[in-house]
Structures are given as C-alpha cells and as structure tokens.
C-alpha cells in the first residue's frame, strides 16, 4: 500500500541568538498509510510538536527545515508555493491543538468558525455551511447541536471545545489529521471520550491520524504504529503493539514504566514505586554525536560511550531501534 | 392524624439547550451601562450631537450674518450676545457645532484608518516591512503635530477639508503603534495558529481573526482621537488657520480672542462648548475602557 504521507530524512534547526543553526529534529523518516494512526511519543522538548508544525509548514520564524522531504499524496509539501500550501492546510491535512480553551477565536460563534473553514475549502454558501456545521457538530457528538452552533467558545466546556476543534479540523475532509496532544488539557474521563471519538471518526471518514501524545495508554489502544522520539531523534519505531508489549530501547522502557497500572480486585498490592527516568532531555545545542540518551541510560556501557548515536536498525519485522545494546537487552 | 408522605420526587429536568448566546459586544455594552461617567458622557455627547443636527433648523439664523451691533452683551434679542462683527453668538454655537463635530469625526476616522492599516501591516508581516513601517511611524511621531498641521494648512490653504486631512494626517501614530502592539501580541496565540492551520489566508487572518481581537484596545484611543481632533481644530483656528467661510467653535474662539476683556461672551461660550464636547468624549472613552477590560467585567 502506498503511503499517504512520507517524511524522508527531515532535519529541522533553530537559529539561535548568535545566528548559529542548532538541530531540533535530526534525520526523521516515517510514513503514514491512509486510514492508519501513527503515534509520535516522547517527553516534552523532544520535537514532537515541531514535527507537526514542519508538516504544516507553520514552524515559528526562527525555525528552518534544513533538509529532507515531506510528501503528501505524491506532492512535495516543502516545494509548494505558499498559496497552494495554504489551500492544503485545513483540506488535505488539518490539525487539532493541545489547548482547546485558547484555540478558538473568542469573538465568533462556533458555527461561524466551522462555517468559515467550509466556505474557504468547499465554497459552500452561508446557509449550506451552517447546516453542514450542524451535521459536523453532531458527528463529534455535541448534544443539542442546533443550539450550540450559536454558542460562543466561552460558553462551552473544555471537552466541548475540543470537540468543536475536531469538527473544525474535519470540516475540510482532510486525508491527514494531526492531533497534537489533543487530550493533555482535559479531564481523564473526557480524555477517553475524545480518544473514542477520534477512533470512531477515523472509521467513518477514513482519515489518517498523526497522534502526538505522551499518553502511552492511548497509543496502545489507538495507534497502529508508533515512533518514539528522544531529543529530536527517532530511537524506536514499529507496530505500537509490539513496542508497548516488548520495548527494546531503554528510553521506551523507562517511558512505559512511568505509566501507573491499576489492578482492580485481588489482594492489595504492596506499594511499588513508579519508574522514573532520572535527568532530563538535553537542551537544544547540547546534543552531540553521542547517543542522546547516554547520560540518563542505566544500561549504558563502554560501547555506548565510545560510539556515536547508532542508526535506526530493524530488530524484528516492522520494529526498528536505535541502540548499541539492542540485541543484548532483548530479553 | 396522618403523617403526610412526601410526594415522590419529580424527575430532574435536564436542560439540554445551550445557554442563550450573548455576543461579546453585548457584554461590553452591559458593562458600559454600569459606568456612571461613561453614561453621563454618552448623554452629553448625544445632546451636543442632537443640537448640532437639528438645532440649525430650529434656530435658522445665519451665523455669518450681521444681526446687530458688535459686542452686544447677552440679552433678550441675542441670548448669547454678538461678536466683534455683530454676528449672533448663539447661531455660531449651534451652526458651528456641525463643522466642529464633523471635522472631529472625519479627522478621527482618517486617523483610525491610517493607524489601523499601518499598524496591522506592520504587526502582521513583521520583518523588513515592519522595520520600514516603524521608521515611518517614528518619523511622524517626532514632528510636533500642531506645528506640522499648521505647515500643511498654510501650504494647502485654510479650507475645512484641508484642515480635516491635516489633522488626520498628523495624529495617527498612536493608533498605529497600538494596533501593531496588539497584532504582535495576538499573532502567536493559539487561535491564530489554529486559523492558520485551517487554511486561512493573510486577508482572512487580518480581517477576521486579528483585527476584531485587536479592536477593543484600539477603540478607546480611537474615541479619544475625536476629542483630540476637535482640540486641534480649535487650536488651528485660534492661531488664525481656520476656514473663515465656515463657522466653527474654533473660528469663533480665534476671531474674538483679542476682545476677551471687552466681550467675554464671544469667547467663553465657544470655549465652553469645546470643553464640554471634549469632556463628553473623554468620559465615553473612560466608560469604554472599563467596558472592554475583562478584569473589571469579571468582578461585577
């Protein structure tokens, strides 16, 4: 099956105060197939959101794509003229943001805002856009959609607003939906609802989803494949089920150990400390040729210290990892 | 005696309908009505405008006609007296209000239009365009505005249109700087990014997203710009650069200023009119400032 989105050797750098380029994302390659979900996982500061913004060509001013290719449906996104790029945004690919409380224009009703996207991308007139907007609000399971369409964002709860954002993102019938931590700002119960909604909408519309998250539970449930990013480098990639059940990279293991597991029933368990990964992601500009995780890795040995960052190499069918000790640590 | 059992509890009514949508401007209006000074200013301003609009037909005396002897003090014939040529001061006040308010309003519109365009382009596009626009704004800012307006009026002749254009042309810098600052603040907010990601064009972003959100901050200074323009018109006329063919408050002030000790009424009344008009506008500006300040709104 040919991929919907192909990212090939993407490199993004930031121009720092003295005008020097500091790498933010290094040699990132991945592909998303139609109607599939790919998850980008990693701590804050690993370059997940920057990857998403690079795909949309909406990187902040001081960030530059230094090399690589982004191909969406056979079109090279990075060489498109600005005007064509704009018509791609919202129609071929659209994006949901992390913070639903601030991602809607406070001065217009949600109907106005969804309708606007419909008018830009599908040339609907006002009346048609309104009835389509109501249908979209229903699709994202907002009760009393006919009334809510005239609500202003401040009249809606966070979960409702995120549903509105999803409706807006789906308005242009995108082939690719980028969801940048869509539930981080929401209640746990609402988080589950939003993930269920995304899964259901994916089934009914066939859109591919690029899910950026650090909710590994959601990844296991929602994503077909996943990519673990660390300090702007992909350190493990493969089918999400395989990685969640048998992580190979020490960082991925660490991440999975940070997730609490609730067991209901049975005798009370002795208190087990949640795992944590000591230290933090090396800041921009402090990333050398070494394995970026070296300083925090409990399994680091002489090989790791002597050699540069290993390349991402397959360890099993559809599972690749970037670690010098990948075979030793398999068990 | 029987113990009355309580009636079975009624099933709770769940209201699925959304709360009535209240547009943000309605909230602001509600808040404005709570500000006593704002309401007082709006009342005064409406009264002044009313007099200027329907007054001339109720008091159809030509303000440029010589109706009696010069320097007649206020009496039963001329309630506000006559000026140094024997023109009716009351007629001047009523008819002159039109010109003064018109100059103020149109000059303020020009101020706002230039300021919004320069500020919006500067703040939205940034980079080299911004640098050039800021330099232009600074150039206009360092010129003393009254002096600059005087030069323009002297060059192009003391006509009402020239005076209006000159006032608008010298006082837009603060609106431009304010608009630019608002655009810079808004540009990186989430909903602006979200609009970009939804495929908004630059025009969409400026007109539908950034400008409406920047307006509250600009509206107050735009209101005050009307007052400033009226003061400017008065100042220019006072210095002898008013349009001698159109009666205005400033002109009355300017032409009679030499006789203030002999005929106080010919100067005091137009002076008071300018004072009241500018005061009313400032009060409205204050009220608006409170109305659009979300912090005050939440407290009430």
Coordinates of C-alpha atoms in Angstrom, one line a residue:
Chain A
X1 CA 0.0 0.0 0.0
X2 CA 1.4 3.4 -0.9
X3 CA 1.8 5.8 1.9
X4 CA -0.4 8.9 2.3
X5 CA 2.4 10.9 3.9
X6 CA 6.0 10.2 3.6
X7 CA 8.6 12.0 5.6
X8 CA 12.1 11.4 4.4
X9 CA 15.2 12.4 6.4
X10 CA 13.7 15.5 7.8
X11 CA 16.1 17.9 9.6
X12 CA 14.9 21.0 11.4
X13 CA 17.1 23.5 13.0
X14 CA 16.6 26.6 15.1
X15 CA 18.6 29.8 14.6
X16 CA 19.8 30.8 18.0
X17 CA 20.7 34.3 19.2
X18 CA 24.0 34.4 17.5
X19 CA 22.6 33.2 14.2
X20 CA 24.0 29.6 14.5
X21 CA 21.8 26.7 13.5
X22 CA 21.0 24.3 16.3
X23 CA 19.5 21.0 15.3
X24 CA 16.0 20.4 16.7
X25 CA 14.9 17.4 14.6
X26 CA 17.5 15.1 13.1
X27 CA 17.1 12.6 10.2
X28 CA 13.5 11.8 10.9
X29 CA 11.8 9.4 8.5
X30 CA 8.4 7.9 8.7
X31 CA 5.3 7.1 6.7
X32 CA 1.6 7.2 7.4
X33 CA -0.7 4.9 5.4
X34 CA -4.3 6.0 4.6
X35 CA -6.8 5.4 7.5
X36 CA -4.0 4.4 9.8
X37 CA -2.8 6.0 13.0
X38 CA 0.8 6.8 13.7
X39 CA 1.7 8.0 17.2
X40 CA 4.7 10.2 17.9
X41 CA 5.7 9.7 21.5
X42 CA 8.3 11.3 23.7
X43 CA 8.8 13.7 26.6
X44 CA 8.3 17.5 26.3
X45 CA 11.1 19.1 24.2
X46 CA 11.7 16.0 22.0
X47 CA 10.5 17.7 18.9
X48 CA 7.0 16.2 18.5
X49 CA 5.1 19.4 18.0
X50 CA 7.9 20.8 15.9
X51 CA 7.5 17.8 13.6
X52 CA 3.8 18.5 13.3
X53 CA 4.4 22.2 12.6
X54 CA 7.0 21.3 10.0
X55 CA 4.5 19.1 8.2
X56 CA 2.1 22.0 8.0
X57 CA 4.9 24.4 7.2
X58 CA 3.9 26.5 10.1
X59 CA 7.2 26.5 12.0
X60 CA 7.9 29.6 14.1
X61 CA 10.0 32.2 12.3
X62 CA 13.4 31.2 13.7
X63 CA 13.0 27.5 12.8
X64 CA 14.2 26.3 9.4
X65 CA 13.9 22.9 7.6
X66 CA 17.5 22.3 6.6
X67 CA 16.9 19.2 4.6
X68 CA 14.6 16.3 3.9
X69 CA 11.4 15.7 2.0
X70 CA 7.7 15.7 3.1
X71 CA 5.5 14.1 0.5
X72 CA 1.7 14.1 0.9
X73 CA -0.3 12.3 -1.7
X74 CA 2.6 12.5 -4.1
X75 CA 3.0 16.2 -3.7
X76 CA 6.3 17.6 -2.2
X77 CA 5.0 19.8 0.5
X78 CA 8.2 21.7 1.0
X79 CA 8.4 23.0 -2.5
X80 CA 4.8 24.0 -2.9
X81 CA 4.1 27.7 -3.5
X82 CA 2.7 29.5 -0.4
X83 CA -0.8 29.8 -2.0
X84 CA -1.1 26.1 -2.8
X85 CA 0.3 25.2 0.7
X86 CA -2.5 27.3 2.2
X87 CA -5.2 25.5 0.3
X88 CA -3.7 22.2 1.5
X89 CA -4.0 23.3 5.2
X90 CA -7.4 22.5 6.5
X91 CA -8.3 20.4 3.5
X92 CA -5.6 17.8 2.8
X93 CA -4.3 18.0 6.3
X94 CA -5.6 19.7 9.4
X95 CA -4.5 20.0 12.9
X96 CA -6.0 19.8 16.4
X97 CA -4.2 21.7 19.1
X98 CA -3.4 20.9 22.7
X99 CA -5.2 23.7 24.4
X100 CA -8.9 23.8 23.5
X101 CA -9.5 26.7 25.8
X102 CA -7.5 29.1 23.7
X103 CA -7.6 27.6 20.3
X104 CA -11.0 29.1 19.3
X105 CA -11.5 32.7 18.4
X106 CA -13.3 34.2 21.3
X107 CA -15.3 36.7 19.2
X108 CA -17.2 34.4 16.9
X109 CA -19.7 31.6 17.5
X110 CA -18.5 28.1 16.9
X111 CA -20.9 27.9 13.9
X112 CA -19.2 30.9 12.4
X113 CA -15.8 29.4 12.8
X114 CA -16.6 26.0 11.4
X115 CA -18.6 27.6 8.6
X116 CA -15.7 29.7 7.7
X117 CA -13.5 26.7 7.1
X118 CA -16.3 25.2 5.0
X119 CA -16.6 28.3 2.9
X120 CA -12.8 28.5 2.3
X121 CA -12.3 24.9 1.3
X122 CA -15.6 23.8 -0.2
X123 CA -17.1 27.0 -1.4
X124 CA -20.3 26.5 0.4
X125 CA -22.6 29.5 0.8
X126 CA -23.7 30.7 4.3
X127 CA -26.8 28.5 4.6
X128 CA -25.2 25.3 3.3
X129 CA -22.2 25.9 5.6
X130 CA -24.5 26.3 8.6
X131 CA -26.3 23.1 8.0
X132 CA -23.1 21.2 7.3
X133 CA -21.6 22.7 10.5
X134 CA -24.6 21.4 12.5
X135 CA -24.0 18.0 10.9
X136 CA -20.3 18.2 11.9
X137 CA -21.2 19.1 15.5
X138 CA -23.5 16.1 15.6
X139 CA -20.7 13.9 14.2
X140 CA -18.5 14.9 17.1
X141 CA -21.3 14.1 19.4
X142 CA -22.2 17.5 20.7
X143 CA -25.7 17.4 22.2
X144 CA -28.3 20.0 21.0
X145 CA -26.1 20.9 18.1
X146 CA -28.7 23.2 16.6
X147 CA -28.4 25.4 19.7
X148 CA -24.7 25.0 20.4
X149 CA -23.9 26.2 16.9
X150 CA -24.7 29.7 18.1
X151 CA -22.7 29.4 21.3
X152 CA -19.5 31.4 21.8
X153 CA -16.4 29.5 22.9
X154 CA -16.6 30.8 26.4
X155 CA -19.9 29.2 26.9
X156 CA -18.5 25.7 26.3
X157 CA -16.5 23.4 28.5
X158 CA -13.0 22.2 27.6
X159 CA -14.2 18.9 26.3
X160 CA -16.9 20.6 24.2
X161 CA -14.4 23.0 22.8
X162 CA -12.1 20.2 21.8
X163 CA -15.0 18.5 20.0
X164 CA -15.6 21.8 18.2
X165 CA -11.9 21.9 17.3
X166 CA -12.2 18.3 15.9
X167 CA -15.3 19.3 13.9
X168 CA -13.4 22.3 12.5
X169 CA -10.4 20.1 11.6
X170 CA -12.7 17.6 9.9
X171 CA -14.7 20.2 8.0
X172 CA -12.3 20.2 5.1
X173 CA -12.4 16.4 4.8
X174 CA -8.7 16.0 5.5
X175 CA -6.8 12.9 4.5
X176 CA -4.4 13.5 7.4
X177 CA -5.4 14.8 10.8
X178 CA -2.6 15.9 13.0
X179 CA -3.6 15.7 16.7
X180 CA -1.1 17.5 18.9
X181 CA -1.7 16.2 22.4
X182 CA -5.4 16.6 21.9
X183 CA -6.3 15.5 25.4
X184 CA -3.5 16.8 27.6
X185 CA -5.6 19.7 28.9
X186 CA -8.7 17.7 29.6
X187 CA -10.1 15.6 32.4
X188 CA -9.4 11.9 32.4
X189 CA -12.9 10.9 31.6
X190 CA -13.1 13.4 28.8
X191 CA -9.8 12.2 27.5
X192 CA -11.2 8.7 27.0
X193 CA -14.2 10.2 25.2
X194 CA -12.1 12.2 22.9
X195 CA -9.9 9.2 22.0
X196 CA -13.0 7.1 21.4
X197 CA -14.4 9.9 19.2
X198 CA -11.2 10.1 17.2
X199 CA -11.2 6.3 16.6
X200 CA -14.8 6.4 15.6
X201 CA -14.4 9.3 13.2
X202 CA -11.4 7.6 11.7
X203 CA -13.5 4.5 11.0
X204 CA -16.3 6.6 9.4
X205 CA -14.1 9.1 7.4
X206 CA -11.0 7.0 6.7
X207 CA -8.7 9.8 7.6
X208 CA -5.2 9.0 8.7
X209 CA -4.2 10.3 12.1
X210 CA -0.8 11.5 13.3
X211 CA -1.2 11.4 17.0
X212 CA 1.2 13.3 19.1
X213 CA 1.0 12.3 22.8
X214 CA 2.7 11.1 25.8
X215 CA -0.3 9.1 26.9
X216 CA 1.0 5.6 26.3
X217 CA -2.3 4.0 27.2
X218 CA -3.9 5.9 24.3
X219 CA -1.1 4.8 22.0
X220 CA -1.6 1.2 22.8
X221 CA -5.3 1.5 22.1
X222 CA -5.4 3.9 19.2
X223 CA -2.2 3.8 17.2
X224 CA -1.3 1.2 14.6
X225 CA 2.3 2.2 14.6
X226 CA 4.4 4.4 16.8
X227 CA 7.6 6.4 16.7
X228 CA 9.5 7.2 19.9
X229 CA 11.4 10.4 19.7
X230 CA 14.1 11.5 22.0
X231 CA 15.9 14.8 21.7
X232 CA 14.8 15.2 18.1
X233 CA 15.9 11.7 17.1
X234 CA 13.8 8.7 16.4
X235 CA 15.1 6.0 18.7
X236 CA 12.4 3.3 18.3
X237 CA 9.8 2.7 15.6
X238 CA 7.4 -0.1 14.8
X239 CA 4.0 -1.5 15.4
X240 CA 2.6 0.0 18.6
X241 CA 1.5 -3.3 20.0
X242 CA 5.0 -4.8 19.6
X243 CA 6.7 -1.8 21.2
X244 CA 4.2 -1.4 24.1
X245 CA 4.5 -5.1 24.9
X246 CA 8.2 -5.6 24.2
X247 CA 10.0 -2.2 24.2
X248 CA 13.6 -2.5 23.1
X249 CA 15.1 0.8 23.8
X250 CA 15.9 1.7 27.4
X251 CA 14.2 5.0 27.0
X252 CA 11.0 3.4 25.7
X253 CA 11.1 1.0 28.6
X254 CA 11.5 3.9 31.0
X255 CA 8.6 5.7 29.5
X256 CA 6.4 2.7 29.9
X257 CA 7.5 2.2 33.5
X258 CA 6.3 5.7 34.2
X259 CA 2.7 4.7 33.5
X260 CA 0.8 3.5 36.6
X261 CA -1.1 0.3 36.2
X262 CA -4.3 -0.1 38.1
X263 CA -5.4 -3.5 39.2
X264 CA -8.9 -3.8 40.5
X265 CA -9.9 -6.6 42.8
X266 CA -7.4 -9.1 44.2
X267 CA -5.4 -8.7 47.3
X268 CA -3.9 -5.2 47.9
X269 CA -0.6 -4.9 46.2
X270 CA 2.4 -3.7 48.1
X271 CA 3.3 -0.2 47.1
X272 CA 5.5 -0.3 44.0
X273 CA 7.4 2.8 43.1
X274 CA 6.5 4.1 39.7
X275 CA 9.6 4.1 37.5
X276 CA 11.1 7.4 36.6
X277 CA 13.8 8.4 34.3
X278 CA 16.5 10.4 36.1
X279 CA 17.7 13.6 34.5
X280 CA 16.0 15.5 31.6
X281 CA 16.1 15.8 27.9
X282 CA 19.4 17.5 26.9
X283 CA 18.6 21.1 25.9
X284 CA 19.0 22.3 22.3
X285 CA 22.6 22.9 21.4
X286 CA 23.9 20.4 24.0
X287 CA 23.2 17.4 21.7
X288 CA 26.4 15.9 20.4
X289 CA 27.1 13.0 18.2
X290 CA 26.8 10.6 21.1
X291 CA 23.6 8.6 21.8
X292 CA 21.4 11.4 23.1
X293 CA 20.1 9.2 25.9
X294 CA 23.5 8.2 27.1
X295 CA 23.6 10.4 30.2
X296 CA 20.3 9.1 31.5
X297 CA 20.7 5.5 30.5
X298 CA 21.0 2.9 33.2
X299 CA 22.2 0.3 30.7
X300 CA 24.9 2.4 29.1
X301 CA 28.2 0.6 28.7
X302 CA 31.6 1.2 27.0
X303 CA 30.3 0.6 23.5
X304 CA 27.7 3.3 24.0
X305 CA 30.3 5.8 25.3
X306 CA 32.8 5.1 22.5
X307 CA 30.5 5.2 19.5
X308 CA 28.2 7.9 18.1
X309 CA 24.3 7.7 18.1
X310 CA 23.5 4.4 16.4
X311 CA 21.3 4.3 13.3
X312 CA 17.8 3.1 13.5
X313 CA 18.1 -0.6 12.6
X314 CA 15.5 -3.3 12.3
X315 CA 15.5 -5.8 15.1
X316 CA 12.4 -7.7 14.1
X317 CA 9.9 -7.4 11.2
X318 CA 8.4 -3.9 11.4
X319 CA 10.3 -3.0 14.5
X320 CA 13.5 -0.8 14.5
X321 CA 15.5 0.5 17.3
X322 CA 18.5 2.8 17.7
X323 CA 20.6 1.3 20.5
X324 CA 24.0 -0.3 20.6
X325 CA 22.9 -2.9 23.0
X326 CA 19.6 -3.8 21.3
X327 CA 20.3 -7.5 21.0
X328 CA 21.7 -7.9 24.5
X329 CA 18.8 -6.1 26.0
X330 CA 16.2 -8.0 24.0
X331 CA 15.3 -10.3 26.9
Chain B
X1 CA -53.7 12.3 62.4
X2 CA -52.0 11.0 59.4
X3 CA -48.5 11.6 58.5
X4 CA -48.3 13.0 55.1
X5 CA -45.9 11.2 52.9
X6 CA -43.8 13.5 50.8
X7 CA -44.8 13.4 47.2
X8 CA -42.4 11.3 45.0
X9 CA -39.6 13.4 43.9
X10 CA -40.1 14.8 40.4
X11 CA -37.6 13.6 37.9
X12 CA -34.9 16.2 37.5
X13 CA -35.3 18.3 34.5
X14 CA -32.2 18.3 32.4
X15 CA -31.9 21.2 30.2
X16 CA -30.1 20.2 27.0
X17 CA -30.4 23.5 25.3
X18 CA -27.4 25.7 25.2
X19 CA -27.4 28.9 27.2
X20 CA -28.6 31.9 25.1
X21 CA -25.6 33.1 23.1
X22 CA -24.6 36.6 24.2
X23 CA -22.4 38.3 21.7
X24 CA -19.2 39.8 23.3
X25 CA -20.2 43.3 22.3
X26 CA -23.5 42.9 24.3
X27 CA -21.5 42.1 27.4
X28 CA -19.4 45.2 26.8
X29 CA -22.5 47.3 26.4
X30 CA -23.9 46.0 29.6
X31 CA -20.7 46.8 31.4
X32 CA -20.6 50.3 29.8
X33 CA -24.1 51.0 31.2
X34 CA -22.8 50.3 34.6
X35 CA -20.2 53.1 34.4
X36 CA -21.8 56.4 35.6
X37 CA -19.2 58.6 34.0
X38 CA -19.5 56.7 30.7
X39 CA -23.2 57.0 30.7
X40 CA -23.0 60.7 31.6
X41 CA -20.5 61.3 28.8
X42 CA -22.6 59.5 26.3
X43 CA -25.7 61.5 27.3
X44 CA -23.8 64.8 27.0
X45 CA -22.4 63.8 23.7
X46 CA -25.8 62.7 22.3
X47 CA -27.2 66.1 23.4
X48 CA -24.4 68.0 21.7
X49 CA -24.8 66.0 18.5
X50 CA -28.6 66.5 18.7
X51 CA -28.2 70.2 18.9
X52 CA -25.7 70.2 16.0
X53 CA -28.0 68.1 13.9
X54 CA -31.5 69.6 14.5
X55 CA -30.5 73.0 16.1
X56 CA -29.9 74.9 12.9
X57 CA -33.4 74.2 11.6
X58 CA -34.9 75.3 15.0
X59 CA -32.8 78.4 15.1
X60 CA -32.3 79.4 11.5
X61 CA -30.1 82.4 12.0
X62 CA -27.1 82.5 9.6
X63 CA -24.1 82.5 11.9
X64 CA -22.2 84.7 9.4
X65 CA -24.9 87.3 9.2
X66 CA -24.5 90.6 10.9
X67 CA -27.6 90.8 13.1
X68 CA -26.8 93.8 15.3
X69 CA -24.2 96.0 16.7
X70 CA -20.9 94.4 17.6
X71 CA -20.2 93.4 21.3
X72 CA -23.9 93.3 22.4
X73 CA -24.0 91.5 25.7
X74 CA -26.4 88.7 26.2
X75 CA -29.9 90.0 26.3
X76 CA -33.4 89.1 25.2
X77 CA -32.7 89.6 21.5
X78 CA -29.4 87.7 21.3
X79 CA -29.3 85.3 24.3
X80 CA -25.6 84.8 24.0
X81 CA -24.7 88.3 22.7
X82 CA -23.0 89.3 19.5
X83 CA -19.3 89.1 18.5
X84 CA -16.8 91.7 17.2
X85 CA -18.7 92.0 13.8
X86 CA -22.2 91.9 15.3
X87 CA -22.8 88.2 14.5
X88 CA -25.1 86.1 16.7
X89 CA -23.0 84.0 19.1
X90 CA -25.9 81.5 19.7
X91 CA -26.2 80.9 16.0
X92 CA -22.5 80.4 15.8
X93 CA -22.6 77.9 18.7
X94 CA -25.5 75.9 17.1
X95 CA -24.3 76.0 13.5
X96 CA -20.6 75.9 14.3
X97 CA -21.1 72.7 16.2
X98 CA -21.8 70.9 12.9
X99 CA -18.5 71.9 11.4
X100 CA -16.5 71.3 14.6
X101 CA -18.0 67.8 15.2
X102 CA -17.7 66.9 11.5
X103 CA -14.1 67.9 11.4
X104 CA -13.5 65.9 14.7
X105 CA -15.3 62.8 13.4
X106 CA -13.8 62.7 9.9
X107 CA -10.3 63.6 11.1
X108 CA -10.6 60.8 13.7
X109 CA -11.8 58.4 11.0
X110 CA -8.7 59.3 8.9
X111 CA -6.5 58.8 12.0
X112 CA -8.0 55.4 12.7
X113 CA -7.9 54.3 9.1
X114 CA -4.2 55.2 8.6
X115 CA -3.3 53.9 12.0
X116 CA -5.1 50.6 11.6
X117 CA -3.7 49.9 8.1
X118 CA -0.1 50.8 9.1
X119 CA -0.2 49.0 12.4
X120 CA -1.9 45.9 11.0
X121 CA 0.5 45.5 8.1
X122 CA 3.5 46.2 10.3
X123 CA 2.5 43.8 13.1
X124 CA 1.2 41.0 10.8
X125 CA 4.0 40.8 8.3
X126 CA 6.9 41.6 10.6
X127 CA 10.5 41.6 9.3
X128 CA 11.6 44.2 6.8
X129 CA 8.1 45.5 6.2
X130 CA 7.7 46.1 9.9
X131 CA 11.1 47.8 10.2
X132 CA 10.1 50.3 7.4
X133 CA 6.7 51.0 8.8
X134 CA 8.1 51.6 12.3
X135 CA 10.6 54.0 10.9
X136 CA 7.8 55.9 9.0
X137 CA 5.7 56.0 12.2
X138 CA 8.6 57.3 14.2
X139 CA 9.2 60.0 11.6
X140 CA 5.7 61.3 12.0
X141 CA 5.9 60.9 15.8
X142 CA 8.8 63.2 16.3
X143 CA 7.3 66.0 14.3
X144 CA 5.4 68.4 16.6
X145 CA 1.8 67.6 15.4
X146 CA 0.3 71.1 15.8
X147 CA 3.3 72.7 14.0
X148 CA 3.1 70.0 11.3
X149 CA -0.6 70.6 10.8
X150 CA 0.0 74.3 10.6
X151 CA 2.5 73.8 7.9
X152 CA 0.1 71.6 5.9
X153 CA -2.8 74.1 6.3
X154 CA -0.6 77.0 5.3
X155 CA 0.6 75.1 2.3
X156 CA -2.8 73.9 1.1
X157 CA -5.0 76.8 2.3
X158 CA -7.3 77.1 5.2
X159 CA -10.3 75.1 3.9
X160 CA -12.3 72.7 6.1
X161 CA -11.2 69.7 4.0
X162 CA -7.5 70.6 4.2
X163 CA -7.8 71.2 7.9
X164 CA -9.5 67.8 8.4
X165 CA -6.9 66.0 6.3
X166 CA -4.1 67.7 8.1
X167 CA -5.4 66.8 11.5
X168 CA -5.9 63.2 10.4
X169 CA -2.6 63.1 8.7
X170 CA -0.6 64.1 11.8
X171 CA -2.3 62.2 14.6
X172 CA -2.4 58.5 13.5
X173 CA 0.9 57.4 15.1
X174 CA -0.5 56.3 18.4
X175 CA -3.3 54.2 16.8
X176 CA -0.7 52.6 14.5
X177 CA 1.6 51.8 17.4
X178 CA -1.2 50.4 19.5
X179 CA -2.5 48.3 16.6
X180 CA 1.0 46.9 15.9
X181 CA 1.5 46.0 19.5
X182 CA -1.9 44.2 19.6
X183 CA -1.1 42.3 16.4
X184 CA 2.3 41.2 17.8
X185 CA 0.6 40.0 21.0
X186 CA -2.2 38.2 19.1
X187 CA 0.0 36.7 16.3
X188 CA 1.3 33.8 18.3
X189 CA -1.9 33.0 20.2
X190 CA -3.4 29.5 19.8
X191 CA -6.5 30.5 17.9
X192 CA -4.5 32.5 15.4
X193 CA -2.2 29.4 14.9
X194 CA -5.3 27.3 14.6
X195 CA -6.8 29.5 11.9
X196 CA -3.6 29.4 10.0
X197 CA -3.6 25.6 10.3
X198 CA -7.2 25.6 9.0
X199 CA -6.0 27.3 5.8
X200 CA -6.8 31.0 6.5
X201 CA -5.3 33.4 4.0
X202 CA -3.4 36.5 5.2
X203 CA -6.5 38.7 4.5
X204 CA -8.7 36.2 6.4
X205 CA -6.3 36.3 9.3
X206 CA -6.0 40.1 9.4
X207 CA -9.7 40.9 8.9
X208 CA -11.5 38.1 10.7
X209 CA -9.1 37.0 13.4
X210 CA -6.6 39.6 14.3
X211 CA -8.4 42.9 13.7
X212 CA -11.6 42.0 15.7
X213 CA -9.5 40.9 18.6
X214 CA -7.3 44.0 18.4
X215 CA -10.2 46.4 18.2
X216 CA -11.1 46.7 21.9
X217 CA -7.7 48.1 22.7
X218 CA -7.8 50.5 19.7
X219 CA -11.4 51.7 20.2
X220 CA -10.6 53.7 23.3
X221 CA -7.8 55.6 21.7
X222 CA -10.0 56.0 18.6
X223 CA -12.7 57.6 20.7
X224 CA -10.2 59.9 22.3
X225 CA -8.9 60.8 18.8
X226 CA -12.2 62.6 18.1
X227 CA -11.6 64.8 21.1
X228 CA -8.0 65.4 20.1
X229 CA -9.2 66.4 16.6
X230 CA -11.7 68.9 18.0
X231 CA -9.0 70.4 20.1
X232 CA -6.7 70.6 17.0
X233 CA -9.4 72.3 15.0
X234 CA -9.8 74.8 17.9
X235 CA -6.1 75.3 18.1
X236 CA -5.6 75.8 14.4
X237 CA -8.5 78.3 14.3
X238 CA -7.2 80.1 17.4
X239 CA -3.9 80.6 15.6
X240 CA -5.8 82.1 12.6
X241 CA -5.7 79.0 10.4
X242 CA -9.4 78.2 10.5
X243 CA -11.7 78.3 7.5
X244 CA -13.1 81.8 7.5
X245 CA -16.1 80.8 5.4
X246 CA -17.4 78.1 7.7
X247 CA -18.5 78.9 11.2
X248 CA -17.0 76.6 13.8
X249 CA -16.3 76.8 17.5
X250 CA -12.6 77.2 16.9
X251 CA -13.2 80.0 14.5
X252 CA -15.3 81.9 17.0
X253 CA -12.6 81.5 19.6
X254 CA -9.9 82.6 17.2
X255 CA -11.6 85.6 15.8
X256 CA -12.8 87.0 19.1
X257 CA -9.8 86.2 21.3
X258 CA -8.4 89.8 21.1
X259 CA -11.6 91.2 22.6
X260 CA -11.9 88.8 25.5
X261 CA -11.8 91.6 28.1
X262 CA -14.5 93.6 26.4
X263 CA -16.8 90.8 25.3
X264 CA -16.2 87.7 27.3
X265 CA -19.3 86.0 25.9
X266 CA -18.0 85.8 22.4
X267 CA -15.0 83.7 23.6
X268 CA -16.4 82.0 26.7
X269 CA -19.3 80.3 25.1
X270 CA -17.5 78.6 22.2
X271 CA -14.7 77.8 24.6
X272 CA -17.2 76.1 27.0
X273 CA -18.7 74.2 24.0
X274 CA -15.3 72.8 23.0
X275 CA -14.6 71.9 26.6
X276 CA -17.9 70.1 27.1
X277 CA -17.6 68.2 23.9
X278 CA -14.1 67.0 24.6
X279 CA -15.1 66.2 28.2
X280 CA -18.0 64.2 27.0
X281 CA -15.8 62.2 24.6
X282 CA -13.2 61.5 27.2
X283 CA -15.9 60.3 29.6
X284 CA -17.2 57.9 26.9
X285 CA -13.6 56.8 26.3
X286 CA -13.2 56.0 30.0
X287 CA -16.5 54.1 30.1
X288 CA -15.5 52.1 27.0
X289 CA -12.1 51.4 28.6
X290 CA -13.9 49.9 31.6
X291 CA -16.4 48.1 29.4
X292 CA -13.8 46.2 27.4
X293 CA -11.5 45.4 30.3
X294 CA -12.3 41.8 31.0
X295 CA -10.8 42.0 34.5
X296 CA -13.4 44.6 35.5
X297 CA -16.1 42.6 33.8
X298 CA -15.5 39.5 35.8
X299 CA -15.5 41.4 39.1
X300 CA -19.1 42.6 38.7

